[in-house]
XYZ file of C-alpha atoms in Angstrom:
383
model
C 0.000 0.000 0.000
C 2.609 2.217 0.696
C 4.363 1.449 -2.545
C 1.125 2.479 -4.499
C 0.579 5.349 -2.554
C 4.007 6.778 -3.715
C 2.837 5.851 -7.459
C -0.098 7.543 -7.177
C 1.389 11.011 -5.817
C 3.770 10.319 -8.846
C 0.876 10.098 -11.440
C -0.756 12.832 -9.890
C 2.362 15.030 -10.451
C 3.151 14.068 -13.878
C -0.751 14.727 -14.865
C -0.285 17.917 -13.227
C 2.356 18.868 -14.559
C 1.062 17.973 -18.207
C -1.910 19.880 -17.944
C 0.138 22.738 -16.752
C 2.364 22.593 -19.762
C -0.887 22.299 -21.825
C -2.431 24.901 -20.282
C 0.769 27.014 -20.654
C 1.104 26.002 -24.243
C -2.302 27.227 -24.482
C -2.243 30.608 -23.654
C 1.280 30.904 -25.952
C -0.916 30.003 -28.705
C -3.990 32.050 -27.414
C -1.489 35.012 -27.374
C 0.266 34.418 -30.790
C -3.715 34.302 -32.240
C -4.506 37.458 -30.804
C -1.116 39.041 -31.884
C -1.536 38.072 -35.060
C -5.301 39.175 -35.430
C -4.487 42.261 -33.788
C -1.588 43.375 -35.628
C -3.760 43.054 -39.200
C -5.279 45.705 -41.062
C -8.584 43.895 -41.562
C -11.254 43.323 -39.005
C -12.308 39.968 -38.355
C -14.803 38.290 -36.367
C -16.546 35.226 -35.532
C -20.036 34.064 -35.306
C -21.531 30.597 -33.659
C -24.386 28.803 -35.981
C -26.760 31.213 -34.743
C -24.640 33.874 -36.708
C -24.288 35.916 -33.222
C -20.617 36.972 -32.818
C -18.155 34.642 -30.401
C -15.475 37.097 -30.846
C -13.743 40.122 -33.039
C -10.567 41.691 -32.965
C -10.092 45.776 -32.231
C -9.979 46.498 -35.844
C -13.463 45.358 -35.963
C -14.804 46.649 -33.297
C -12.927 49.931 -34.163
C -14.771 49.921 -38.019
C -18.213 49.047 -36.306
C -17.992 51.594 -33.609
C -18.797 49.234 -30.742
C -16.370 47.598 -28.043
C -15.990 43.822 -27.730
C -18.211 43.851 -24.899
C -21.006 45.357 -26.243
C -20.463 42.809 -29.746
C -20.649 39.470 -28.145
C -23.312 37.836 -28.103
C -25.442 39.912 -30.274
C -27.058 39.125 -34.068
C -23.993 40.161 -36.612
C -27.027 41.503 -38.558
C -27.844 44.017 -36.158
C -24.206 44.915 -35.559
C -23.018 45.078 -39.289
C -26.763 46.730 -40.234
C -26.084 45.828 -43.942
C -28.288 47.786 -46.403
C -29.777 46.229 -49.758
C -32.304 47.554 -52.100
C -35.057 49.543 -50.636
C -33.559 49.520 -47.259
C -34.031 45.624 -46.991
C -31.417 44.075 -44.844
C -29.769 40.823 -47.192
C -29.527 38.824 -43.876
C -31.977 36.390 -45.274
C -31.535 36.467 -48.955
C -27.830 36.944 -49.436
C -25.829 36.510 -46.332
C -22.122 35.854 -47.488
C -21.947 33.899 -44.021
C -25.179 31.552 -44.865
C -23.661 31.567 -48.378
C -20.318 30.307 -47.241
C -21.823 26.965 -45.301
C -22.727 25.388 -48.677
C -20.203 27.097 -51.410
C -16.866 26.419 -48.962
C -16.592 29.973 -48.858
C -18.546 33.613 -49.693
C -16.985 36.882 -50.584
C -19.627 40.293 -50.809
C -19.385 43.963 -50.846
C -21.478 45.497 -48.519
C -22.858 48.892 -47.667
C -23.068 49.199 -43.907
C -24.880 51.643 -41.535
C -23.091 52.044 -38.636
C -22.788 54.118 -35.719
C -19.700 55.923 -37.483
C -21.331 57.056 -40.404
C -21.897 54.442 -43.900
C -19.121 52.444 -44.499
C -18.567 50.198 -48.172
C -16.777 46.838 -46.554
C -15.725 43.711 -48.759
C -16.977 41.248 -46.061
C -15.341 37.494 -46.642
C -16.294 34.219 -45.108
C -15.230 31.222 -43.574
C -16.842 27.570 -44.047
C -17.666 27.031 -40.177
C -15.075 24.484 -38.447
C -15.832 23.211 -35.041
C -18.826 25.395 -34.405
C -16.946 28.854 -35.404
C -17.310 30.626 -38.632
C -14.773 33.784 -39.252
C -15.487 36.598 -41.064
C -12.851 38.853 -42.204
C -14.269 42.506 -43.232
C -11.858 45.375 -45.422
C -13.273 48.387 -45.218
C -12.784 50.068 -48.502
C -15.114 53.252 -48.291
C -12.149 55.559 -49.505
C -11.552 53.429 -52.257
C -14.812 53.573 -53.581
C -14.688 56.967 -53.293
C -11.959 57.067 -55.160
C -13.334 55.554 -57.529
C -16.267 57.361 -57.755
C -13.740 60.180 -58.069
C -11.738 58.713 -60.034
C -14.497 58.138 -63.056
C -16.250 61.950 -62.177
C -12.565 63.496 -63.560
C -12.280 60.925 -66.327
C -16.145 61.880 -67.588
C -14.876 65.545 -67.149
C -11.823 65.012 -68.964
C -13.738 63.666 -72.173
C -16.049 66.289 -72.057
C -13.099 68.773 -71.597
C -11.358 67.652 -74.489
C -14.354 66.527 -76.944
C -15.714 70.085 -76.966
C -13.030 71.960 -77.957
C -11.575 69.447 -80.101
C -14.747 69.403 -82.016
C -14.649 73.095 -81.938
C -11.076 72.948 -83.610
C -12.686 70.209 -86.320
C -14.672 72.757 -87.811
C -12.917 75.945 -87.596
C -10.105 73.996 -89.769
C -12.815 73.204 -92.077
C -14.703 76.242 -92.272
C -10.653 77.780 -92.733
C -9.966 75.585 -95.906
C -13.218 76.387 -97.668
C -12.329 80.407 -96.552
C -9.140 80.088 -98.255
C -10.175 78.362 -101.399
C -12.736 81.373 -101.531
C -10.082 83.727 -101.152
C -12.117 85.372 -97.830
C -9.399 86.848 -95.739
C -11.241 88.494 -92.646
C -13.225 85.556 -92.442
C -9.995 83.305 -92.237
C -8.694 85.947 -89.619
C -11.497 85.011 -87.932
C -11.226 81.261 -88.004
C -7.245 81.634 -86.924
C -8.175 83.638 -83.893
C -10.736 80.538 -82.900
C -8.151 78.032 -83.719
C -5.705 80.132 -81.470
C -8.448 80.289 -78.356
C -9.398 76.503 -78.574
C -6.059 75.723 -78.456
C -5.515 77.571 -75.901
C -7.481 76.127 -73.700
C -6.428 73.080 -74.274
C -3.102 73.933 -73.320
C -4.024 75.131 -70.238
C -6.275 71.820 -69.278
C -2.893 69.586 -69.831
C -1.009 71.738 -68.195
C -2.844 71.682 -65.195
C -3.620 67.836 -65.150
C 0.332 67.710 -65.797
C 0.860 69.991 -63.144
C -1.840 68.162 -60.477
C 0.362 64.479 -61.309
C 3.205 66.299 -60.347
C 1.824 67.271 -56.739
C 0.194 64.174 -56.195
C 3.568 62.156 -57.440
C 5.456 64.320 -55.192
C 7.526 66.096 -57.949
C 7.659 69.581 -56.368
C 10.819 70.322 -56.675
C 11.138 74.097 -57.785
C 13.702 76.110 -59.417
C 13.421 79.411 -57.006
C 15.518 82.647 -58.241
C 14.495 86.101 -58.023
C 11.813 87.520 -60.283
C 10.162 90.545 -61.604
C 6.382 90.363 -60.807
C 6.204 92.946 -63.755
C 7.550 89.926 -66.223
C 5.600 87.248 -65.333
C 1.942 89.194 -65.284
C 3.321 90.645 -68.534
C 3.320 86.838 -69.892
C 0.515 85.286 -68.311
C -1.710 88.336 -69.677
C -0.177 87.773 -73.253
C -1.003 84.019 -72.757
C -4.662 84.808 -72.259
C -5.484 87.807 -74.190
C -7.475 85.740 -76.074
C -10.291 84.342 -73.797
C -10.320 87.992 -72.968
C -11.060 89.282 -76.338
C -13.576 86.598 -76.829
C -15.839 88.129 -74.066
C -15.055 91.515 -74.920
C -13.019 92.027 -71.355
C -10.585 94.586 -70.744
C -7.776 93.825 -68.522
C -6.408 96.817 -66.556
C -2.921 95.996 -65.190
C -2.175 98.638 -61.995
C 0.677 96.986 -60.544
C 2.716 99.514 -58.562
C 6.161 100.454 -59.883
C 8.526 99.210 -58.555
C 7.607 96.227 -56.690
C 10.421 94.537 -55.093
C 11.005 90.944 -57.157
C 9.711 87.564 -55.806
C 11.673 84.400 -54.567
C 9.588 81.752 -57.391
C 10.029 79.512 -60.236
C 8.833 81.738 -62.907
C 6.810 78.883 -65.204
C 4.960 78.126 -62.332
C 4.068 81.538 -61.109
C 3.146 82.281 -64.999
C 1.104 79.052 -64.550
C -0.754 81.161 -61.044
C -1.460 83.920 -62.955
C -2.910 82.183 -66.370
C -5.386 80.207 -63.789
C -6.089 83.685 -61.593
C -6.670 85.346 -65.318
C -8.493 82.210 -66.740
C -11.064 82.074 -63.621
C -11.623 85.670 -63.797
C -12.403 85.458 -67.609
C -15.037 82.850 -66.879
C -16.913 84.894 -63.860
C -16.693 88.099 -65.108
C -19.765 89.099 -67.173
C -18.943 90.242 -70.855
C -17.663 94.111 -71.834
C -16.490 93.993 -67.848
C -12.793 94.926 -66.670
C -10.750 92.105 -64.619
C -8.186 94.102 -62.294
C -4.180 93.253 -61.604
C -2.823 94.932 -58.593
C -0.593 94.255 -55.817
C 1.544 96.121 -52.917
C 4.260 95.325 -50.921
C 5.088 94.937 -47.418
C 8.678 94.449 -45.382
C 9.169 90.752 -46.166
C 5.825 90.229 -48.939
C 4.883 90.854 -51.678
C 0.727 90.634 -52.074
C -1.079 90.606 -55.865
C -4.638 90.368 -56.830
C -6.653 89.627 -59.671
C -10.119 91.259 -59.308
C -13.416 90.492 -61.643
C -17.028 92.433 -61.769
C -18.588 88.622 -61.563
C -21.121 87.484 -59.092
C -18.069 87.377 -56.186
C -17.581 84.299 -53.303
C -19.844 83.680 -51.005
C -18.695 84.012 -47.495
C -18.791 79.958 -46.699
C -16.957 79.669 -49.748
C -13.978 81.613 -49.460
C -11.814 79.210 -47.849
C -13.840 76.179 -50.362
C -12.955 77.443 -54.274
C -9.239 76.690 -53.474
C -9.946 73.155 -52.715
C -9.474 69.744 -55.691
C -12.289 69.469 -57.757
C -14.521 72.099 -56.090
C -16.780 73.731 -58.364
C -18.781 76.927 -57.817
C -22.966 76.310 -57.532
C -25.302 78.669 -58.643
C -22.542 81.826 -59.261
C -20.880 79.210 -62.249
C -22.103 80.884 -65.286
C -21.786 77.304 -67.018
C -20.146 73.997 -65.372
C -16.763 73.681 -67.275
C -13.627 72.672 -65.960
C -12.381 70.182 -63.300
C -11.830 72.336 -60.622
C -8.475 71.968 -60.526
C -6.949 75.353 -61.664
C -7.467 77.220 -58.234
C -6.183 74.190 -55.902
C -3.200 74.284 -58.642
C -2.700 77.955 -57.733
C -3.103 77.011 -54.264
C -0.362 74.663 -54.032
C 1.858 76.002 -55.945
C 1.682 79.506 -53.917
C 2.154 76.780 -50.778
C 4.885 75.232 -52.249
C 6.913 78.823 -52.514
C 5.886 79.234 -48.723
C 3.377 81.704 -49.703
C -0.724 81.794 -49.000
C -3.748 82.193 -51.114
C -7.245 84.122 -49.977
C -10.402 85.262 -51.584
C -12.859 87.672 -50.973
C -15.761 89.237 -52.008
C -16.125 92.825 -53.651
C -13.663 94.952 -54.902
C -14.232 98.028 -56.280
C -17.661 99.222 -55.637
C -18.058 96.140 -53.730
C -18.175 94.071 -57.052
C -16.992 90.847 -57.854
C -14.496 89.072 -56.437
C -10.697 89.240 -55.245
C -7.932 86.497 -54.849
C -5.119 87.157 -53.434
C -1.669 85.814 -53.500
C 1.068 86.649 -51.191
C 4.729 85.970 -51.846
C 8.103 86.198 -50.024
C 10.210 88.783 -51.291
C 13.564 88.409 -52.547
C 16.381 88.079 -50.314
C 17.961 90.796 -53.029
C 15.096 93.355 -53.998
C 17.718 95.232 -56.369
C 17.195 94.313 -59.844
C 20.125 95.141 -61.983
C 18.161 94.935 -64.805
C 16.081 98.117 -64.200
C-alpha cells in the first residue's frame, strides 16, 4: 500500500504537470492568435451557428464603432446593419456567411450603416469548423470613393477635351473652304478661334500635368528672383485671347517698382494664367478684370479682381480646394476644378498663401489674393 501510494502522488504530479504545460502552451498560442489578429489591417470576427458573434478583434470593433463587450453575443445583422435595395437588410436572402456553409466559402461587398457614419466593406467568409465561422471585413469606403472620383474626372476630362476638339474640327474646315474662296477676314477670324481653342487646351494639360506632379510628389522648384512685372506681362499675353472673346478689358495697376519675388517663374506664370483664366469665366462680358498688388517688409501681395457674381462668405476658404466647383454663381459647369487648388499649391509650395474675398471696387466681384516672399535681393540690376 505504501508502494502504491508513492505511485499515485507520482501520477498525480506528472498529470499535473502535463496539464500545466498544456495549459501554458495554451495561452502561448492564445497570445500568438490574438497578436496576429491584432496586428492586421482587416477586421475579423466570428459568429456561432446562430450567426451571433463569439469574438472580433479591435480592428473590428474599431470599423463598427462598438467595443468587444457590447459585440458578443449579439445578431452580426444588427451589428453590421447591412443595407440592400429599398432599405431591406440581405440577412436572409444573401448573407455571405449563410452563403459560405454550402459554397466552402462567400466573398460580398457590402454597404453598412453604422454608428460611425456608412461604411462600403468587402466582407469574406469562412466555411464554419468546429462550431466557429470567421469573417474577415476590409473596409474600402475611400476606395470607392476614389473611384467614384476617379471616373467623375475621367467623364470631365472627355467632355473637356471633346468640346473643344470638335470646336477645332470645324474651324479647320470652315478655314480651308475660306481660303479656297479667297475670304481673308473671315480666315482671320477662323485663326483667332483656332488660337483660343487651343488655348485652352493647353491650359487643361497643363494643369492635369501639373496636379500628377503634386500628387507624385515632384515639387521640386527652381526658385531665383523675379520681376512680378515679367511674369503678369506673360501670363496676360497668354490669355489675351479668352479675354477678347468676351469683350473684357484687362487693366494691369501693378505699382512700380515692386520689389522681385523668390519663385520659379513657369509656375508663377502658370498662377497667374489660372487667376486670369477664372476671372475670364466669372466676369460678365464688356467687364474689366483688375491686376494689382503692394508690398510689405518681407511680402509681396497681388490680386486679380473680376465684376462677376463674387464668393460667397462659406466659400472663401472652399474654391481653393481639388475638384470644387462653384454652384449657382458658375455661369456654365466647365472645368475640373483643378486650376485654383493648382494655384493654391503652388503659392504653398513657394511658402506663400492664397485668400479670396468678395467685392472689390464698388463692392463688385471678387478678389484672390496671392502673397509671396520677397527676394532676399530686392535690387534688380536689370532696371
Amino acid at each position: 500500500m505504501r508502494w502504491f501510494g508513492g505511485r499515485e502522488r507520482e501520477l498525480a504530479e506528472e498529470m499535473e504537470r502535463r496539464l500545466l504545460d498544456t495549459t501554458a502552451e495554451l495561452r502561448r498560442r492564445q497570445a500568438e492568435t490574438n497578436a496576429v489578429l491584432g496586428g492586421i489591417v482587416e477586421g475579423v470576427y466570428s459568429v456561432d451557428r446562430d450567426r451571433r458573434v463569439r469574438y472580433l478583434n479591435p480592428q473590428a470593433a474599431e470599423l463598427l464603432g462598438v467595443t468587444p463587450e457590447e459585440a458578443l453575443g449579439r445578431f452580426c445583422g444588427d451589428l453590421l446593419n447591412p443595407q440592400g435595395p429599398d432599405g431591406v437588410r440581405p440577412c436572409e436572402t444573401s448573407c455571405p456567411i449563410v452563403h459560405a456553409r454550402s459554397r466552402g466559402s462567400s466573398r460580398a461587398t457590402e454597404q453598412l450603416l453604422l454608428p460611425v457614419g456608412r461604411r462600403t466593406v468587402v466582407l469574406t467568409s469562412a466555411p464554419p469548423a468546429e462550431g466557429r465561422q470567421v469573417q474577415v471585413l476590409r473596409d474600402e469606403t475611400e476606395v470607392e470613393a476614389s473611384r467614384r472620383l476617379r471616373d467623375a474626372v475621367l467623364a470631365n476630362i472627355s467632355h473637356e477635351f471633346k468640346t473643344p476638339l470638335a470646336a477645332q474640327l470645324a474651324s479647320i474646315e470652315l478655314l480651308r473652304d475660306t481660303l479656297e474662296a479667297g475670304d481673308g477676314a473671315g480666315s482671320r477670324q477662323l485663326v483667332t478661334a483656332l488660337a483660343r481653342g487651343t488655348l485652352r487646351l493647353t491650359r487643361l494639360v497643363d494643369n492635369l500635368l501639373e496636379s500628377v506632379r503634386i500628387e507624385a510628389g515632384q515639387d521640386a522648384l527652381r526658385l531665383r528672383p523675379v520681376a512680378v512685372d515679367q511674369v503678369v506681362e506673360e501670363a496676360v499675353e497668354l490669355t489675351a485671347p479668352l479675354l477678347e472673346q468676351r469683350g473684357q478689358r484687362l487693366a494691369v495697376e501693378l505699382p512700380f517698382p515692386l520689389p522681385r519675388v523668390e519663385a520659379d517663374p513657369p509656375r508663377l506664370v502658370q498662377v497667374f494664367v489660372n487667376l486670369l483664366a477664372n476671372a475670364n469665366k466669372f466676369a460678365p462680358a464688356d467687364s474689366t478684370v483688375r491686376i494689382g498688388g503692394e508690398a510689405t517688409d518681407g511680402t509681396v501681395t497681388l490680386w486679380v479682381e473680376d465684376e462677376g457674381p463674387g464668393v460667397p462668405a462659406p466659400e472663401e476658404g472652399s474654391i481653393f480646394d481639388r475638384f470644387y466647383r462653384a454652384g449657382g454663381g458658375e455661369p456654365e459647369q466647365t472645368g475640373l476644378g483643378l486650376g485654383l487648388w493648382i494655384v493654391k499649391s503652388i503659392v504653398e509650395r513657394h511658402g506663400g498663401r492664397v485668400a479670396a474675398a468678395s467685392g472689390g471696387r464698388e463692392g463688385r466681384g471678387a478678389r484672390l489674393y496671392v502673397t509671396l516672399r520677397r527676394a532676399a535681393d530686392d535690387e534688380d540690376p536689370g532696371r
